[in-house]
Amino acid sequence: MKVLGAVLQLCVFIWVLQSKNGKCERPDVVNVGAVLSFDSVIGRAAKTVMELAVSDINGDPGILNGTRLNLIMEDSDCSVFKGSIGALQVIEKQVVAIIGPQSSAIAHMISFIANGLQVPLISYAATDPTLSSLQFPFFLRTTQSDLYQMEAVADIVCFYEWKEVIAIFLDDDYGRNGVAALNDALAKKMSKISYKLLLPINYDLSDIIYVLNQSKSLGPRVFVVHINPDSQLRFFDAVQKLKMTGSNYVWLMTDWFSTTLDSLSPKNRSYLSTLEGVVSFRPYIPQTTQKKAFLSRWRKLHHSELTAYDLYAYDTVWVVARSIDNLLRQGGNISFSLSNMLNGTTSDKLQLGKLREFDGGELLMNILSQTNFTGLTGKIHFSPDRNLIGGSYEVINIAQQEIHTVGYWSNFSGLSILPPKAVLQNKEETAIARLNQNLGIVTWPGGKRETPRGWVIANDERPLRIGFPRRASFPEFVTLDGSHNVQGYCIDLFYEARKLVPYDIPFRFEPFGTGLANPNYDALVNMVATDVFDAAVGDIAIVTNRTRTVDFTQPYVSTGLVIVAPIDNSESSAWVFLKPFTLEMWGVTALSFLIIAVVIWILEHRVNDDFRGPPKRQIITMFLFSFSTLFKTNQENTVSTLGRMVMVVWLFLLLVITSSYTASLTSILTVRQLSSPITGIESLITSNSFIGYQVGSFAYSYLKDILNIAPSRLISLRSPEEFEIALRRGSGNGVMAIVDELPYVELFLQNRTDFGIIGRPFTKSGWGFAFKKDSPLAADMSTAILKLAESGKLQEIHKKWFCRLGCPTDRRKDSEPNQLHLSSFWALYLLSGAVAVLALLVFLLRIIPQYIQYKRKHITNLSSPSNTRCSQIIYSFFGFIDEKEEAIKRIFAQHDSSQAQTNGP
């Protein structure tokens, strides 16, 4: 009974609560605030659009159920201060939500107020990506974040293969944070913002001209402009005035540009002729029946055009109204509590101390973030971070005084010539769409359809600054003559490569160094990295530490560090012909000749008259035949099948052996013996002798840092003459050897036969021209160098400078010639031996049955089996083998005939 009573009491309690809720009446009026700039491109029409939306909502009985929506507007006048005051003024009137502002900078400030008073702030135009739900939990935007738009810009930059852009933007939260998002998006595409140029918030024409003049001296010609909508389009007045509309320029405008165009009547678009080639983005809004009907009604009432943000403003009012309706349906209270934030603070116009917190603010914010309906702008649904799902843009291009759509972009499919789908695709479809990026034909500034290069490396006003090393030695590579003309092998090569670059490169040479000593090449490369020079041309080695700071072209000379030491040109010894083979190799080869002689004699003796006769003659024939196969002069022919099989394999072995011997002996006879005890880099390191290097070469750092050779052992040398003197003095007062790059050494050895290169280059590198990081000229010059190599022009330039007295010969010599070892030929010897053994086995398998048959049939010549000894059998067997095969066959025939006569009678 007690349990039943408790259940009845609970049911009564629930009924009472439901009765109370059912009797809760909706408020007659719900106040909603709006803060926007009335006299702005976006705010001018948005004010009227929102009033129209309120009228439509209040006239619709299906929403708010008799409650009237009251919109209270305040003008921010594009000022953060006035916008903040306006927000406080509407909050004072107990609004449940604030719509706007369209400025990201003002939205940042008002968001702090909205957080404190728990009033949801819904913006239809604040696109700053840093207005996040984490920092501002009461902020929601019904437009697309610039995070998406900047990814669209990055995709276009990547699509046209531009690597660098210049960003021009406002110096406020909207401009800085938008460009920061662009920088991140470009980095994912292996591109970057090379220069950032700021405009003041209240900029005028002179500010724009100043910024654009700054950009003229810079290399990139792809501009991304991210500023506020400007009804006067003053930016392009400055572009026209500075004549920056040529075919070298690319102007990518964010959606401020398309918003400005859409806000103007088609009758006022005569200025489009001055915007030829501009590419911009416009928020993509599908052409639905609902949108067309609304625009038709708007044009009849106001005879003007609407921007995408005006449509977002209309939908925003509906989002707020639907959310308030859901709040009231869920029993939420439209009540406010006195705030302690500004208690005691008063103002003549604003009673700050009486500001109240919205009790249902958190619930309303949750309802707003769960919005899911279709408005004028399409599907309105938010992600967990409160951004619109399915952000997409229309890519427009100004051509022939018309606005053309050349493609679309969405955050799940990238660039496409088809409008994006209304729903998200799966991961596989998204990956495929991302691979098939495409855009329609774009008309660029100057009316051209060829994709602009996107950068200008130099012009006549600012030519390319090319540094070159002013050398004191080896002037054949690069030097400054008495007439102050730069010349040399590297300079001629640069001029020839420049001719193959498909555009003009104004430049001037600037020397680096005094000419009294070779300069430090690391310092020269560093001056390119620090923008003192735009490039460096000369005999510059491509080494690891330099590639970290600059970009090099394709190497035009293959080089590496080599060792130079004195050599002895004495003649070879009289027994040099024995050196190609090791002792083991000679022994096995001689033994093979003996074995082959015996095997061939056994196989041929019974069937070949050339291998018969007195024992002395047979021995001589046997060995002469074997050794004469080496020279292919043997008079005897092999008759038996087994003998020919053995000879085929043996002759193949001889072919390989003789060829290898000839090659090795030739190498030995052309190798000059070294008089220096240095045999390679290892022996040089352990010798404790002095080592010479050329001043300015990277050889010093390599020997010291990589090979850990003590600096006290390293002697700097300035010229080829010093090279020669130091080497002749030897390790006592000079150097044991010199380590330098191969091209210098070859030139040094051109007329000096007493010195030579020991071993092989122990580093691999090359010479190239140095350019600043990510310079597109480096790739084009690399292509030109490859073309010079393919055409033979590179070799012609080399001969011009280094073959006047005969080209440098290769003086690289090994300390000892490589001998041929048995390990290189054991497989061939094994094969030949196996074939010989196999032939002998087959021969014995044939001869033994024949011997047994002979023994049985020729009984008269054989002893009684009981009295036969083993030695006699062996002696008899060898006697049988010694017989000619034809004689054995004749004996068998005679025996068979006599046997037949005996059995006949």
Short mmCIF file of N, CA and C in Angstrom, two decimals, residues 347-398:
data_model
loop_
_atom_site.label_atom_id
_atom_site.label_comp_id
_atom_site.label_asym_id
_atom_site.label_seq_id
_atom_site.Cartn_x
_atom_site.Cartn_y
_atom_site.Cartn_z
N SER A 347 26.19 55.71 -16.90
CA SER A 347 26.52 56.61 -17.99
C SER A 347 25.29 57.44 -18.27
N ASP A 348 25.48 58.63 -18.85
CA ASP A 348 24.33 59.49 -19.15
C ASP A 348 23.36 58.81 -20.08
N LYS A 349 23.86 58.14 -21.10
CA LYS A 349 23.00 57.51 -22.10
C LYS A 349 22.79 56.03 -21.86
N LEU A 350 23.67 55.41 -21.07
CA LEU A 350 23.63 53.96 -20.93
C LEU A 350 23.80 53.60 -19.47
N GLN A 351 22.80 52.93 -18.92
CA GLN A 351 22.87 52.48 -17.53
C GLN A 351 23.59 51.13 -17.47
N LEU A 352 24.93 51.17 -17.48
CA LEU A 352 25.71 49.94 -17.55
C LEU A 352 25.49 49.07 -16.33
N GLY A 353 25.20 49.70 -15.20
CA GLY A 353 24.99 48.91 -13.98
C GLY A 353 23.72 48.10 -14.00
N LYS A 354 22.85 48.38 -14.95
CA LYS A 354 21.57 47.67 -15.01
C LYS A 354 21.54 46.60 -16.11
N LEU A 355 22.70 46.31 -16.67
CA LEU A 355 22.75 45.26 -17.69
C LEU A 355 22.41 43.92 -17.05
N ARG A 356 21.63 43.12 -17.80
CA ARG A 356 21.19 41.84 -17.27
C ARG A 356 21.65 40.69 -18.15
N GLU A 357 21.92 39.56 -17.51
CA GLU A 357 22.29 38.35 -18.23
C GLU A 357 21.04 37.64 -18.70
N PHE A 358 21.14 37.03 -19.91
CA PHE A 358 20.02 36.27 -20.46
C PHE A 358 20.06 34.86 -19.88
N ASP A 359 19.02 34.53 -19.10
CA ASP A 359 19.00 33.23 -18.42
C ASP A 359 18.95 32.06 -19.41
N GLY A 360 18.28 32.25 -20.53
CA GLY A 360 18.16 31.15 -21.50
C GLY A 360 19.19 31.20 -22.61
N GLY A 361 20.25 31.97 -22.39
CA GLY A 361 21.24 32.16 -23.44
C GLY A 361 21.95 30.87 -23.84
N GLU A 362 22.33 30.06 -22.85
CA GLU A 362 23.06 28.83 -23.15
C GLU A 362 22.17 27.83 -23.90
N LEU A 363 20.90 27.73 -23.48
CA LEU A 363 19.99 26.82 -24.16
C LEU A 363 19.72 27.30 -25.59
N LEU A 364 19.51 28.60 -25.75
CA LEU A 364 19.27 29.13 -27.10
C LEU A 364 20.49 28.91 -28.00
N MET A 365 21.70 29.05 -27.42
CA MET A 365 22.91 28.84 -28.22
C MET A 365 23.00 27.40 -28.69
N ASN A 366 22.62 26.45 -27.84
CA ASN A 366 22.63 25.05 -28.25
C ASN A 366 21.62 24.78 -29.35
N ILE A 367 20.44 25.42 -29.25
CA ILE A 367 19.42 25.25 -30.29
C ILE A 367 19.89 25.86 -31.60
N LEU A 368 20.52 27.03 -31.52
CA LEU A 368 21.05 27.68 -32.73
C LEU A 368 22.08 26.80 -33.44
N SER A 369 22.98 26.19 -32.67
CA SER A 369 24.04 25.40 -33.27
C SER A 369 23.52 24.10 -33.88
N GLN A 370 22.27 23.70 -33.53
CA GLN A 370 21.67 22.49 -34.09
C GLN A 370 20.73 22.79 -35.25
N THR A 371 20.76 24.02 -35.73
CA THR A 371 19.87 24.42 -36.83
C THR A 371 20.12 23.54 -38.05
N ASN A 372 19.01 23.17 -38.70
CA ASN A 372 19.12 22.34 -39.91
C ASN A 372 17.87 22.58 -40.77
N PHE A 373 17.97 23.54 -41.67
CA PHE A 373 16.87 23.81 -42.58
C PHE A 373 17.42 24.44 -43.86
N THR A 374 16.61 24.55 -44.89
CA THR A 374 17.02 25.10 -46.18
C THR A 374 16.46 26.51 -46.32
N GLY A 375 17.36 27.48 -46.52
CA GLY A 375 16.96 28.86 -46.69
C GLY A 375 17.26 29.35 -48.09
N LEU A 376 17.34 30.66 -48.23
CA LEU A 376 17.66 31.24 -49.54
C LEU A 376 19.06 30.84 -50.00
N THR A 377 19.99 30.69 -49.06
CA THR A 377 21.38 30.41 -49.39
C THR A 377 21.67 28.92 -49.48
N GLY A 378 20.64 28.09 -49.33
CA GLY A 378 20.85 26.65 -49.39
C GLY A 378 20.72 26.00 -48.03
N LYS A 379 21.35 24.86 -47.88
CA LYS A 379 21.28 24.09 -46.63
C LYS A 379 22.05 24.82 -45.54
N ILE A 380 21.38 25.06 -44.42
CA ILE A 380 22.02 25.71 -43.27
C ILE A 380 22.14 24.69 -42.16
N HIS A 381 23.37 24.23 -41.97
CA HIS A 381 23.66 23.22 -40.97
C HIS A 381 25.09 23.45 -40.51
N PHE A 382 25.35 23.32 -39.22
CA PHE A 382 26.64 23.72 -38.66
C PHE A 382 27.45 22.51 -38.20
N SER A 383 28.77 22.66 -38.34
CA SER A 383 29.71 21.65 -37.85
C SER A 383 29.91 21.84 -36.35
N PRO A 384 30.60 20.90 -35.69
CA PRO A 384 30.83 21.06 -34.24
C PRO A 384 31.55 22.35 -33.88
N ASP A 385 32.39 22.90 -34.79
CA ASP A 385 33.05 24.17 -34.50
C ASP A 385 32.23 25.36 -34.96
N ARG A 386 30.93 25.11 -35.27
CA ARG A 386 29.94 26.13 -35.60
C ARG A 386 30.27 26.90 -36.87
N ASN A 387 30.82 26.18 -37.86
CA ASN A 387 30.98 26.72 -39.21
C ASN A 387 29.98 26.03 -40.12
N LEU A 388 29.56 26.72 -41.17
CA LEU A 388 28.64 26.12 -42.13
C LEU A 388 29.27 24.89 -42.76
N ILE A 389 28.52 23.81 -42.85
CA ILE A 389 29.01 22.60 -43.50
C ILE A 389 28.89 22.75 -45.01
N GLY A 390 29.94 22.32 -45.72
CA GLY A 390 29.89 22.37 -47.17
C GLY A 390 30.20 23.74 -47.73
N GLY A 391 31.24 24.39 -47.16
CA GLY A 391 31.63 25.70 -47.68
C GLY A 391 32.04 25.62 -49.14
N SER A 392 31.47 26.47 -49.98
CA SER A 392 31.79 26.44 -51.41
C SER A 392 31.76 27.85 -51.98
N TYR A 393 32.52 28.02 -53.08
CA TYR A 393 32.65 29.33 -53.72
C TYR A 393 32.53 29.20 -55.23
N GLU A 394 32.11 30.29 -55.83
CA GLU A 394 32.07 30.41 -57.28
C GLU A 394 33.29 31.23 -57.70
N VAL A 395 34.03 30.74 -58.69
CA VAL A 395 35.22 31.45 -59.18
C VAL A 395 34.80 32.28 -60.39
N ILE A 396 34.96 33.60 -60.29
CA ILE A 396 34.53 34.49 -61.37
C ILE A 396 35.75 35.17 -61.99
N ASN A 397 35.58 35.60 -63.24
CA ASN A 397 36.65 36.23 -64.00
C ASN A 397 36.05 37.37 -64.82
N ILE A 398 36.72 38.51 -64.80
CA ILE A 398 36.27 39.66 -65.59
C ILE A 398 36.93 39.59 -66.95
#
